[in-house]
mmCIF file of N, CA and C in Angstrom:
data_model
loop_
_atom_site.group_PDB
_atom_site.id
_atom_site.type_symbol
_atom_site.label_atom_id
_atom_site.label_comp_id
_atom_site.label_asym_id
_atom_site.label_seq_id
_atom_site.Cartn_x
_atom_site.Cartn_y
_atom_site.Cartn_z
ATOM 1 N N MET A 1 -12.955 -35.499 -82.920
ATOM 2 C CA MET A 1 -12.738 -36.827 -82.979
ATOM 3 C C MET A 1 -12.745 -37.246 -81.426
ATOM 4 N N LYS A 2 -13.278 -38.491 -81.195
ATOM 5 C CA LYS A 2 -13.273 -39.157 -79.788
ATOM 6 C C LYS A 2 -12.149 -40.121 -79.741
ATOM 7 N N PHE A 3 -11.210 -39.967 -78.821
ATOM 8 C CA PHE A 3 -10.134 -40.779 -78.745
ATOM 9 C C PHE A 3 -10.209 -41.650 -77.545
ATOM 10 N N PHE A 4 -9.607 -42.832 -77.626
ATOM 11 C CA PHE A 4 -9.599 -43.613 -76.371
ATOM 12 C C PHE A 4 -8.482 -43.427 -75.598
ATOM 13 N N SER A 5 -8.273 -43.697 -74.119
ATOM 14 C CA SER A 5 -7.188 -43.626 -73.335
ATOM 15 C C SER A 5 -6.432 -44.803 -74.040
ATOM 16 N N PRO A 6 -5.189 -44.620 -73.664
ATOM 17 C CA PRO A 6 -4.197 -45.557 -73.984
ATOM 18 C C PRO A 6 -4.461 -47.184 -73.554
ATOM 19 N N GLU A 7 -5.106 -47.294 -72.365
ATOM 20 C CA GLU A 7 -5.485 -48.617 -71.761
ATOM 21 C C GLU A 7 -6.760 -49.099 -72.790
ATOM 22 N N VAL A 8 -7.718 -48.312 -72.987
ATOM 23 C CA VAL A 8 -8.856 -48.771 -73.848
ATOM 24 C C VAL A 8 -8.310 -49.092 -75.253
ATOM 25 N N ALA A 9 -7.579 -48.161 -75.847
ATOM 26 C CA ALA A 9 -6.913 -48.443 -77.065
ATOM 27 C C ALA A 9 -6.281 -49.799 -77.227
ATOM 28 N N ALA A 10 -5.372 -50.010 -76.314
ATOM 29 C CA ALA A 10 -4.635 -51.236 -76.178
ATOM 30 C C ALA A 10 -5.455 -52.549 -76.153
ATOM 31 N N SER A 11 -6.628 -52.342 -75.471
ATOM 32 C CA SER A 11 -7.463 -53.478 -75.470
ATOM 33 C C SER A 11 -8.312 -53.740 -76.714
ATOM 34 N N LYS A 12 -8.345 -52.875 -77.762
ATOM 35 C CA LYS A 12 -9.063 -52.873 -78.962
ATOM 36 C C LYS A 12 -8.180 -53.369 -79.994
ATOM 37 N N LEU A 13 -6.899 -53.074 -80.044
ATOM 38 C CA LEU A 13 -5.996 -53.255 -81.048
ATOM 39 C C LEU A 13 -5.923 -54.681 -81.372
ATOM 40 N N PRO A 14 -5.729 -55.078 -82.671
ATOM 41 C CA PRO A 14 -5.370 -56.591 -83.198
ATOM 42 C C PRO A 14 -4.276 -57.269 -82.643
ATOM 43 N N ILE A 15 -3.352 -56.428 -82.180
ATOM 44 C CA ILE A 15 -1.987 -56.879 -81.685
ATOM 45 C C ILE A 15 -2.087 -56.570 -80.137
ATOM 46 N N LYS A 16 -1.625 -57.455 -79.152
ATOM 47 C CA LYS A 16 -1.719 -57.103 -77.960
ATOM 48 C C LYS A 16 -0.291 -56.692 -77.706
ATOM 49 N N PHE A 17 -0.247 -55.496 -76.817
ATOM 50 C CA PHE A 17 1.238 -54.825 -76.683
ATOM 51 C C PHE A 17 1.658 -55.065 -75.411
ATOM 52 N N ASP A 18 2.768 -55.142 -75.023
ATOM 53 C CA ASP A 18 3.391 -55.203 -73.662
ATOM 54 C C ASP A 18 3.696 -53.778 -73.220
ATOM 55 N N PHE A 19 3.291 -52.808 -73.773
ATOM 56 C CA PHE A 19 3.320 -51.288 -73.487
ATOM 57 C C PHE A 19 2.144 -50.595 -73.812
ATOM 58 N N SER A 20 1.908 -49.344 -73.347
ATOM 59 C CA SER A 20 0.782 -48.480 -73.762
ATOM 60 C C SER A 20 1.158 -47.824 -75.153
ATOM 61 N N PRO A 21 0.196 -48.023 -75.928
ATOM 62 C CA PRO A 21 0.425 -47.554 -77.397
ATOM 63 C C PRO A 21 0.657 -46.056 -77.433
ATOM 64 N N LYS A 22 1.574 -45.741 -78.081
ATOM 65 C CA LYS A 22 1.895 -44.147 -77.969
ATOM 66 C C LYS A 22 1.201 -43.502 -79.166
ATOM 67 N N TYR A 23 0.784 -44.297 -80.220
ATOM 68 C CA TYR A 23 -0.128 -43.663 -81.239
ATOM 69 C C TYR A 23 -1.439 -44.130 -81.298
ATOM 70 N N ARG A 24 -2.321 -43.256 -82.154
ATOM 71 C CA ARG A 24 -3.660 -43.627 -82.237
ATOM 72 C C ARG A 24 -3.762 -44.942 -82.908
ATOM 73 N N TYR A 25 -5.119 -45.582 -82.761
ATOM 74 C CA TYR A 25 -5.562 -46.866 -83.192
ATOM 75 C C TYR A 25 -5.089 -47.148 -84.724
ATOM 76 N N THR A 26 -5.436 -46.171 -85.568
ATOM 77 C CA THR A 26 -5.056 -46.484 -86.919
ATOM 78 C C THR A 26 -3.535 -46.672 -87.274
ATOM 79 N N TYR A 27 -2.680 -46.192 -86.390
ATOM 80 C CA TYR A 27 -1.180 -46.272 -86.615
ATOM 81 C C TYR A 27 -0.728 -47.740 -86.476
ATOM 82 N N TYR A 28 -1.535 -48.562 -85.789
ATOM 83 C CA TYR A 28 -1.315 -50.107 -85.666
ATOM 84 C C TYR A 28 -2.245 -51.050 -86.342
ATOM 85 N N ASP A 29 -3.391 -50.635 -86.537
ATOM 86 C CA ASP A 29 -4.531 -51.270 -87.154
ATOM 87 C C ASP A 29 -4.225 -51.939 -88.392
ATOM 88 N N TRP A 30 -4.418 -53.204 -88.743
ATOM 89 C CA TRP A 30 -4.051 -53.919 -89.936
ATOM 90 C C TRP A 30 -5.105 -54.794 -90.406
ATOM 91 N N GLY A 31 -5.897 -55.447 -89.493
ATOM 92 C CA GLY A 31 -6.756 -56.383 -89.870
ATOM 93 C C GLY A 31 -8.024 -55.930 -90.580
ATOM 94 N N LEU A 32 -8.824 -55.198 -90.056
ATOM 95 C CA LEU A 32 -10.002 -54.828 -90.873
ATOM 96 C C LEU A 32 -9.999 -53.203 -91.389
ATOM 97 N N SER A 33 -8.828 -52.809 -91.564
ATOM 98 C CA SER A 33 -8.497 -51.486 -91.969
ATOM 99 C C SER A 33 -8.622 -51.418 -93.573
ATOM 100 N N VAL A 34 -8.026 -50.458 -94.069
ATOM 101 C CA VAL A 34 -8.074 -50.264 -95.509
ATOM 102 C C VAL A 34 -7.287 -51.447 -96.172
ATOM 103 N N PHE A 35 -6.246 -52.149 -95.502
ATOM 104 C CA PHE A 35 -5.607 -53.084 -96.326
ATOM 105 C C PHE A 35 -6.430 -54.206 -96.954
ATOM 106 N N SER A 36 -7.506 -54.456 -96.454
ATOM 107 C CA SER A 36 -8.243 -55.370 -97.092
ATOM 108 C C SER A 36 -8.981 -54.895 -98.181
ATOM 109 N N ASP A 37 -8.912 -53.716 -98.528
ATOM 110 C CA ASP A 37 -9.540 -53.256 -99.620
ATOM 111 C C ASP A 37 -8.743 -53.079 -100.880
ATOM 112 N N PHE A 38 -7.463 -53.399 -100.846
ATOM 113 C CA PHE A 38 -6.584 -53.488 -101.930
ATOM 114 C C PHE A 38 -6.440 -54.780 -102.534
ATOM 115 N N ASP A 39 -6.151 -54.694 -103.741
ATOM 116 C CA ASP A 39 -6.112 -56.065 -104.467
ATOM 117 C C ASP A 39 -4.644 -56.558 -104.473
ATOM 118 N N VAL A 40 -4.307 -57.201 -103.431
ATOM 119 C CA VAL A 40 -2.919 -57.752 -103.214
ATOM 120 C C VAL A 40 -3.025 -59.365 -102.993
ATOM 121 N N ASP A 41 -1.972 -59.855 -103.547
ATOM 122 C CA ASP A 41 -1.893 -61.500 -103.392
ATOM 123 C C ASP A 41 -1.812 -61.863 -101.775
ATOM 124 N N ASN A 42 -2.650 -62.880 -101.613
ATOM 125 C CA ASN A 42 -2.766 -63.375 -100.104
ATOM 126 C C ASN A 42 -1.501 -63.809 -99.599
ATOM 127 N N ASP A 43 -0.763 -64.432 -100.461
ATOM 128 C CA ASP A 43 0.506 -65.125 -99.881
ATOM 129 C C ASP A 43 1.484 -63.920 -99.686
ATOM 130 N N GLU A 44 1.455 -62.857 -100.637
ATOM 131 C CA GLU A 44 2.270 -61.817 -100.250
ATOM 132 C C GLU A 44 1.831 -60.956 -99.041
ATOM 133 N N MET A 45 0.504 -60.798 -98.974
ATOM 134 C CA MET A 45 0.014 -60.123 -97.693
ATOM 135 C C MET A 45 0.482 -60.747 -96.609
ATOM 136 N N ASN A 46 0.397 -62.151 -96.419
ATOM 137 C CA ASN A 46 0.998 -62.899 -95.265
ATOM 138 C C ASN A 46 2.382 -62.717 -95.128
ATOM 139 N N LYS A 47 3.171 -62.501 -96.132
ATOM 140 C CA LYS A 47 4.659 -62.675 -96.029
ATOM 141 C C LYS A 47 4.896 -61.082 -95.408
ATOM 142 N N TRP A 48 4.256 -60.170 -96.000
ATOM 143 C CA TRP A 48 4.407 -58.663 -95.517
ATOM 144 C C TRP A 48 3.897 -58.750 -93.899
ATOM 145 N N LEU A 49 2.868 -59.304 -93.632
ATOM 146 C CA LEU A 49 2.463 -59.373 -91.947
ATOM 147 C C LEU A 49 3.516 -60.005 -91.358
ATOM 148 N N ASP A 50 4.152 -61.022 -91.796
ATOM 149 C CA ASP A 50 5.234 -61.715 -90.994
ATOM 150 C C ASP A 50 6.398 -60.824 -90.749
ATOM 151 N N GLU A 51 6.654 -60.090 -91.872
ATOM 152 C CA GLU A 51 7.983 -59.257 -91.748
ATOM 153 C C GLU A 51 7.534 -57.860 -91.065
ATOM 154 N N ALA A 52 6.493 -57.312 -91.225
ATOM 155 C CA ALA A 52 6.292 -55.963 -90.708
ATOM 156 C C ALA A 52 5.427 -55.835 -89.521
ATOM 157 N N VAL A 53 4.456 -56.739 -89.354
ATOM 158 C CA VAL A 53 3.391 -56.663 -88.129
ATOM 159 C C VAL A 53 3.886 -57.740 -87.110
ATOM 160 N N PHE A 54 4.174 -58.961 -87.516
ATOM 161 C CA PHE A 54 4.340 -59.900 -86.410
ATOM 162 C C PHE A 54 5.683 -60.308 -85.965
ATOM 163 N N PRO A 55 6.754 -59.686 -86.393
ATOM 164 C CA PRO A 55 8.056 -60.278 -86.008
ATOM 165 C C PRO A 55 8.467 -60.521 -84.632
ATOM 166 N N SER A 56 7.913 -59.428 -83.789
ATOM 167 C CA SER A 56 8.184 -59.407 -82.318
ATOM 168 C C SER A 56 7.099 -60.143 -81.485
ATOM 169 N N SER A 57 6.068 -60.598 -82.291
ATOM 170 C CA SER A 57 4.880 -61.327 -81.502
ATOM 171 C C SER A 57 4.649 -62.603 -81.830
ATOM 172 N N LYS A 58 5.572 -63.176 -82.629
ATOM 173 C CA LYS A 58 5.400 -64.692 -83.091
ATOM 174 C C LYS A 58 5.365 -65.683 -81.786
ATOM 175 N N GLU A 59 6.233 -65.499 -81.002
ATOM 176 C CA GLU A 59 6.559 -66.447 -79.824
ATOM 177 C C GLU A 59 5.507 -66.187 -78.617
ATOM 178 N N THR A 60 5.172 -64.929 -78.423
ATOM 179 C CA THR A 60 4.414 -64.809 -77.288
ATOM 180 C C THR A 60 2.887 -64.309 -77.720
ATOM 181 N N GLY A 61 2.529 -63.772 -78.814
ATOM 182 C CA GLY A 61 1.377 -63.344 -79.125
ATOM 183 C C GLY A 61 1.216 -61.849 -78.704
ATOM 184 N N HIS A 62 2.353 -61.303 -78.266
ATOM 185 C CA HIS A 62 2.433 -59.885 -77.780
ATOM 186 C C HIS A 62 3.517 -59.164 -78.569
ATOM 187 N N SER A 63 3.338 -58.074 -78.770
ATOM 188 C CA SER A 63 4.368 -57.143 -79.324
ATOM 189 C C SER A 63 5.135 -56.289 -78.080
ATOM 190 N N GLU A 64 6.398 -56.444 -78.127
ATOM 191 C CA GLU A 64 7.201 -56.146 -77.047
ATOM 192 C C GLU A 64 7.714 -54.406 -77.301
ATOM 193 N N ALA A 65 7.694 -54.084 -78.635
ATOM 194 C CA ALA A 65 8.101 -52.722 -78.799
ATOM 195 C C ALA A 65 7.263 -52.094 -79.984
ATOM 196 N N GLU A 66 7.360 -50.775 -79.729
ATOM 197 C CA GLU A 66 6.638 -49.884 -80.918
ATOM 198 C C GLU A 66 7.301 -50.390 -82.394
ATOM 199 N N PRO A 67 6.313 -50.403 -83.289
ATOM 200 C CA PRO A 67 6.719 -50.705 -84.615
ATOM 201 C C PRO A 67 7.776 -49.576 -85.077
ATOM 202 N N PRO A 68 8.825 -50.036 -85.923
ATOM 203 C CA PRO A 68 9.599 -48.970 -86.357
ATOM 204 C C PRO A 68 8.943 -47.885 -87.445
ATOM 205 N N GLU A 69 7.807 -48.286 -87.958
ATOM 206 C CA GLU A 69 7.090 -47.420 -88.735
ATOM 207 C C GLU A 69 5.727 -47.793 -88.763
ATOM 208 N N MET A 70 4.778 -46.843 -88.969
ATOM 209 C CA MET A 70 3.279 -47.054 -89.161
ATOM 210 C C MET A 70 3.027 -47.917 -90.115
ATOM 211 N N TYR A 71 2.205 -49.068 -89.686
ATOM 212 C CA TYR A 71 2.029 -50.385 -90.550
ATOM 213 C C TYR A 71 1.441 -49.880 -91.942
ATOM 214 N N ILE A 72 0.486 -48.814 -92.099
ATOM 215 C CA ILE A 72 0.069 -48.451 -93.215
ATOM 216 C C ILE A 72 1.200 -47.945 -94.233
ATOM 217 N N VAL A 73 2.158 -47.143 -93.615
ATOM 218 C CA VAL A 73 3.244 -46.795 -94.439
ATOM 219 C C VAL A 73 4.045 -47.767 -94.982
ATOM 220 N N SER A 74 4.374 -48.806 -94.042
ATOM 221 C CA SER A 74 4.926 -49.948 -94.574
ATOM 222 C C SER A 74 4.359 -50.858 -95.624
ATOM 223 N N PHE A 75 3.022 -50.918 -95.309
ATOM 224 C CA PHE A 75 2.081 -51.601 -96.335
ATOM 225 C C PHE A 75 2.265 -51.035 -97.789
ATOM 226 N N ILE A 76 1.971 -49.594 -97.771
ATOM 227 C CA ILE A 76 2.109 -48.830 -99.084
ATOM 228 C C ILE A 76 3.350 -49.006 -99.673
ATOM 229 N N LYS A 77 4.470 -49.004 -99.028
ATOM 230 C CA LYS A 77 5.750 -49.124 -99.462
ATOM 231 C C LYS A 77 6.031 -50.512 -100.199
ATOM 232 N N TYR A 78 5.604 -51.469 -99.441
ATOM 233 C CA TYR A 78 5.890 -52.965 -99.759
ATOM 234 C C TYR A 78 5.080 -53.133 -101.117
ATOM 235 N N PHE A 79 3.741 -52.625 -101.200
ATOM 236 C CA PHE A 79 3.040 -53.213 -102.332
ATOM 237 C C PHE A 79 2.821 -51.992 -103.318
ATOM 238 N N HIS A 80 3.716 -51.024 -103.221
ATOM 239 C CA HIS A 80 3.699 -49.745 -104.245
ATOM 240 C C HIS A 80 2.397 -49.410 -104.546
ATOM 241 N N ILE A 81 1.789 -48.889 -103.430
ATOM 242 C CA ILE A 81 0.225 -48.388 -103.675
ATOM 243 C C ILE A 81 0.554 -46.906 -103.918
ATOM 244 N N SER A 82 -0.144 -46.449 -105.150
ATOM 245 C CA SER A 82 -0.070 -44.998 -105.423
ATOM 246 C C SER A 82 -1.014 -44.301 -104.514
ATOM 247 N N LYS A 83 -0.722 -42.830 -104.339
ATOM 248 C CA LYS A 83 -1.462 -42.030 -103.604
ATOM 249 C C LYS A 83 -3.007 -42.116 -104.099
ATOM 250 N N GLU A 84 -3.120 -41.926 -105.441
ATOM 251 C CA GLU A 84 -4.460 -41.949 -105.990
ATOM 252 C C GLU A 84 -5.313 -43.201 -105.734
ATOM 253 N N GLU A 85 -4.703 -44.339 -105.727
ATOM 254 C CA GLU A 85 -5.316 -45.432 -105.272
ATOM 255 C C GLU A 85 -5.774 -45.453 -103.797
ATOM 256 N N PHE A 86 -4.768 -45.016 -103.108
ATOM 257 C CA PHE A 86 -4.938 -44.983 -101.464
ATOM 258 C C PHE A 86 -6.060 -43.847 -101.288
ATOM 259 N N GLU A 87 -6.114 -42.964 -101.884
ATOM 260 C CA GLU A 87 -7.137 -42.047 -101.664
ATOM 261 C C GLU A 87 -8.650 -42.411 -102.010
ATOM 262 N N ARG A 88 -8.506 -43.153 -103.234
ATOM 263 C CA ARG A 88 -9.865 -43.863 -103.654
ATOM 264 C C ARG A 88 -10.279 -44.912 -102.682
ATOM 265 N N VAL A 89 -9.577 -45.695 -102.157
ATOM 266 C CA VAL A 89 -9.992 -46.647 -101.225
ATOM 267 C C VAL A 89 -10.328 -45.977 -99.915
ATOM 268 N N CYS A 90 -9.702 -44.986 -99.549
ATOM 269 C CA CYS A 90 -9.989 -44.267 -98.390
ATOM 270 C C CYS A 90 -11.471 -43.642 -98.465
ATOM 271 N N ALA A 91 -11.890 -43.114 -99.668
ATOM 272 C CA ALA A 91 -13.016 -42.478 -99.955
ATOM 273 C C ALA A 91 -13.996 -43.492 -99.945
ATOM 274 N N GLU A 92 -13.898 -44.662 -100.431
ATOM 275 C CA GLU A 92 -14.958 -45.800 -100.681
ATOM 276 C C GLU A 92 -15.316 -46.149 -99.361
ATOM 277 N N ARG A 93 -14.146 -46.291 -98.478
ATOM 278 C CA ARG A 93 -14.303 -46.801 -97.079
ATOM 279 C C ARG A 93 -15.201 -45.844 -96.138
ATOM 280 N N ARG A 94 -14.739 -44.532 -96.337
ATOM 281 C CA ARG A 94 -15.463 -43.501 -95.739
ATOM 282 C C ARG A 94 -17.006 -43.626 -96.057
ATOM 283 N N ALA A 95 -17.226 -43.691 -97.368
ATOM 284 C CA ALA A 95 -18.752 -43.628 -97.906
ATOM 285 C C ALA A 95 -19.484 -44.965 -97.166
ATOM 286 N N PHE A 96 -18.860 -45.986 -97.233
ATOM 287 C CA PHE A 96 -19.240 -47.292 -96.653
ATOM 288 C C PHE A 96 -19.713 -46.905 -95.056
ATOM 289 N N MET A 97 -18.816 -46.507 -94.328
ATOM 290 C CA MET A 97 -18.769 -46.351 -92.952
ATOM 291 C C MET A 97 -19.988 -45.256 -92.530
ATOM 292 N N GLU A 98 -20.149 -44.372 -93.379
ATOM 293 C CA GLU A 98 -21.232 -43.217 -93.257
ATOM 294 C C GLU A 98 -22.455 -43.753 -93.364
ATOM 295 N N GLN A 99 -22.744 -44.794 -93.976
ATOM 296 C CA GLN A 99 -24.102 -45.526 -94.343
ATOM 297 C C GLN A 99 -24.398 -46.542 -93.216
ATOM 298 N N MET A 100 -23.361 -46.727 -92.289
ATOM 299 C CA MET A 100 -23.551 -47.838 -91.341
ATOM 300 C C MET A 100 -23.620 -47.224 -90.090
ATOM 301 N N PRO A 101 -24.910 -47.240 -89.494
ATOM 302 C CA PRO A 101 -25.147 -46.496 -88.243
ATOM 303 C C PRO A 101 -24.420 -47.154 -87.045
ATOM 304 N N SER A 102 -23.757 -48.211 -87.119
ATOM 305 C CA SER A 102 -23.100 -48.772 -85.863
ATOM 306 C C SER A 102 -21.561 -48.148 -86.030
ATOM 307 N N TYR A 103 -21.084 -47.679 -87.259
ATOM 308 C CA TYR A 103 -19.897 -47.044 -87.373
ATOM 309 C C TYR A 103 -19.802 -45.528 -86.860
ATOM 310 N N ASP A 104 -19.175 -45.091 -86.083
ATOM 311 C CA ASP A 104 -18.883 -43.825 -85.559
ATOM 312 C C ASP A 104 -17.573 -43.260 -86.260
ATOM 313 N N VAL A 105 -17.884 -42.530 -87.519
ATOM 314 C CA VAL A 105 -16.613 -42.124 -88.298
ATOM 315 C C VAL A 105 -16.082 -41.036 -87.512
ATOM 316 N N ASN A 106 -16.539 -40.472 -86.358
ATOM 317 C CA ASN A 106 -15.718 -39.614 -85.526
ATOM 318 C C ASN A 106 -15.070 -40.315 -84.272
ATOM 319 N N GLY A 107 -15.102 -41.745 -84.418
ATOM 320 C CA GLY A 107 -14.316 -42.348 -83.327
ATOM 321 C C GLY A 107 -13.026 -42.830 -83.717
ATOM 322 N N GLU A 108 -12.083 -42.898 -82.706
ATOM 323 C CA GLU A 108 -10.708 -43.230 -83.202
ATOM 324 C C GLU A 108 -10.598 -44.634 -83.772
ATOM 325 N N ASP A 109 -11.437 -45.671 -83.568
ATOM 326 C CA ASP A 109 -11.393 -46.873 -84.053
ATOM 327 C C ASP A 109 -11.682 -47.006 -85.647
ATOM 328 N N TYR A 110 -12.426 -45.926 -85.966
ATOM 329 C CA TYR A 110 -12.876 -45.798 -87.361
ATOM 330 C C TYR A 110 -12.054 -44.842 -88.120
ATOM 331 N N GLU A 111 -11.094 -44.182 -87.403
ATOM 332 C CA GLU A 111 -10.385 -43.105 -88.210
ATOM 333 C C GLU A 111 -9.737 -43.695 -89.372
ATOM 334 N N LEU A 112 -9.845 -42.953 -90.454
ATOM 335 C CA LEU A 112 -9.012 -43.453 -91.732
ATOM 336 C C LEU A 112 -7.847 -42.724 -91.784
ATOM 337 N N PRO A 113 -6.849 -43.185 -92.335
ATOM 338 C CA PRO A 113 -5.512 -42.608 -92.352
ATOM 339 C C PRO A 113 -5.544 -41.467 -93.316
ATOM 340 N N ASN A 114 -4.666 -40.468 -92.953
ATOM 341 C CA ASN A 114 -4.605 -39.113 -93.661
ATOM 342 C C ASN A 114 -3.593 -39.363 -94.765
ATOM 343 N N PRO A 115 -4.093 -39.409 -96.160
ATOM 344 C CA PRO A 115 -3.119 -39.682 -97.209
ATOM 345 C C PRO A 115 -2.099 -38.565 -97.322
ATOM 346 N N ASP A 116 -2.476 -37.232 -97.009
ATOM 347 C CA ASP A 116 -1.411 -36.179 -97.169
ATOM 348 C C ASP A 116 -0.300 -36.283 -96.095
ATOM 349 N N ILE A 117 -0.611 -36.871 -95.026
ATOM 350 C CA ILE A 117 0.443 -37.102 -93.893
ATOM 351 C C ILE A 117 1.138 -38.313 -94.304
ATOM 352 N N ILE A 118 0.462 -39.400 -94.697
ATOM 353 C CA ILE A 118 1.054 -40.690 -95.008
ATOM 354 C C ILE A 118 2.043 -40.674 -96.169
ATOM 355 N N TYR A 119 1.649 -39.939 -97.237
ATOM 356 C CA TYR A 119 2.481 -39.865 -98.411
ATOM 357 C C TYR A 119 3.556 -38.974 -98.229
ATOM 358 N N THR A 120 3.831 -38.221 -97.173
ATOM 359 C CA THR A 120 4.954 -37.534 -96.939
ATOM 360 C C THR A 120 6.226 -38.542 -96.686
ATOM 361 N N PHE A 121 5.800 -39.829 -96.351
ATOM 362 C CA PHE A 121 6.861 -40.826 -95.948
ATOM 363 C C PHE A 121 7.940 -40.318 -95.094
ATOM 364 N N ASP A 122 7.528 -39.355 -94.308
ATOM 365 C CA ASP A 122 8.371 -38.683 -93.347
ATOM 366 C C ASP A 122 7.867 -39.304 -91.928
ATOM 367 N N ASN A 123 8.714 -40.350 -91.531
ATOM 368 C CA ASN A 123 8.134 -40.815 -90.115
ATOM 369 C C ASN A 123 8.161 -39.912 -88.987
ATOM 370 N N ASP A 124 8.913 -38.858 -88.877
ATOM 371 C CA ASP A 124 8.756 -37.868 -87.936
ATOM 372 C C ASP A 124 7.524 -37.081 -87.999
ATOM 373 N N ILE A 125 6.997 -36.745 -89.207
ATOM 374 C CA ILE A 125 5.845 -36.175 -89.474
ATOM 375 C C ILE A 125 4.541 -37.100 -88.988
ATOM 376 N N ILE A 126 4.675 -38.137 -89.688
ATOM 377 C CA ILE A 126 3.555 -39.155 -89.353
ATOM 378 C C ILE A 126 3.313 -39.556 -87.956
ATOM 379 N N ASN A 127 4.576 -39.735 -87.255
ATOM 380 C CA ASN A 127 4.406 -39.967 -85.836
ATOM 381 C C ASN A 127 3.909 -38.896 -85.006
ATOM 382 N N GLU A 128 4.309 -37.685 -85.346
ATOM 383 C CA GLU A 128 3.751 -36.468 -84.629
ATOM 384 C C GLU A 128 2.217 -36.445 -84.999
ATOM 385 N N TYR A 129 1.793 -36.587 -86.000
ATOM 386 C CA TYR A 129 0.419 -36.502 -86.438
ATOM 387 C C TYR A 129 -0.514 -37.439 -85.653
ATOM 388 N N TYR A 130 0.015 -38.780 -85.521
ATOM 389 C CA TYR A 130 -0.804 -39.795 -84.921
ATOM 390 C C TYR A 130 -0.401 -39.958 -83.406
ATOM 391 N N LEU A 131 0.358 -39.015 -82.874
ATOM 392 C CA LEU A 131 0.717 -39.213 -81.313
ATOM 393 C C LEU A 131 -0.391 -39.134 -80.491
ATOM 394 N N ARG A 132 -0.544 -40.029 -79.684
ATOM 395 C CA ARG A 132 -1.693 -40.099 -78.767
ATOM 396 C C ARG A 132 -1.666 -39.104 -77.574
ATOM 397 N N GLU A 133 -0.554 -38.550 -77.152
ATOM 398 C CA GLU A 133 -0.449 -37.783 -76.023
ATOM 399 C C GLU A 133 -1.237 -36.283 -76.393
ATOM 400 N N THR A 134 -1.253 -35.967 -77.705
ATOM 401 C CA THR A 134 -1.936 -34.761 -78.175
ATOM 402 C C THR A 134 -3.420 -34.651 -78.177
ATOM 403 N N CYS A 135 -3.944 -35.991 -77.770
ATOM 404 C CA CYS A 135 -5.523 -36.077 -77.858
ATOM 405 C C CYS A 135 -6.071 -36.044 -76.602
ATOM 406 N N THR A 136 -7.379 -35.564 -76.546
ATOM 407 C CA THR A 136 -8.344 -35.649 -75.546
ATOM 408 C C THR A 136 -9.237 -36.872 -75.602
ATOM 409 N N TYR A 137 -9.262 -37.692 -74.380
ATOM 410 C CA TYR A 137 -9.732 -38.869 -74.375
ATOM 411 C C TYR A 137 -11.376 -38.787 -74.053
ATOM 412 N N VAL A 138 -12.146 -39.663 -74.644
ATOM 413 C CA VAL A 138 -13.421 -39.869 -74.480
ATOM 414 C C VAL A 138 -13.693 -41.443 -74.468
ATOM 415 N N ASP A 139 -13.632 -41.996 -73.252
ATOM 416 C CA ASP A 139 -14.062 -43.539 -73.253
ATOM 417 C C ASP A 139 -15.457 -43.791 -73.017
#
C-alpha cells in the first residue's frame, strides 16, 4: 500500500487538524467513505457527526485532539451495523473502486477499513493496526 506522509495526509483529510495525524487516512475519513453506503437516517447521521466527529472543531473548523476512537468504530456502534452488512458494503465499495481508473485501491486515501480489525472493538488493536508510524511513505 502507498502511504502519505503525515503532512500530506493532514492536507487531504476532511477535518483540519491542529496536529499531525497519528493514524492512517481511513481512521479519520467520514465524508466519502463507507458511511455514505449505509441506509441511515440523515438527521441521525448529522447528530452522530456532531457528537462523534465535530465536537472539538465546531468553533474553529479545526480539530485540536485525536478522536477518542476511530470514527468508523463509533459509527458502527452508534448505528448498530452488523459485521455482515459492513463486509457487504466494503466488498461493494472495493468492486466499484476497482472499476474506476482514477481510484488507486493500493493508495492510502482509498484504503477500506478492515472488518476483522474493526469488529474486535478493541481500540488498542485498532489503533495499533492503523498507526501511521509503522508505514513507509510514498508521496
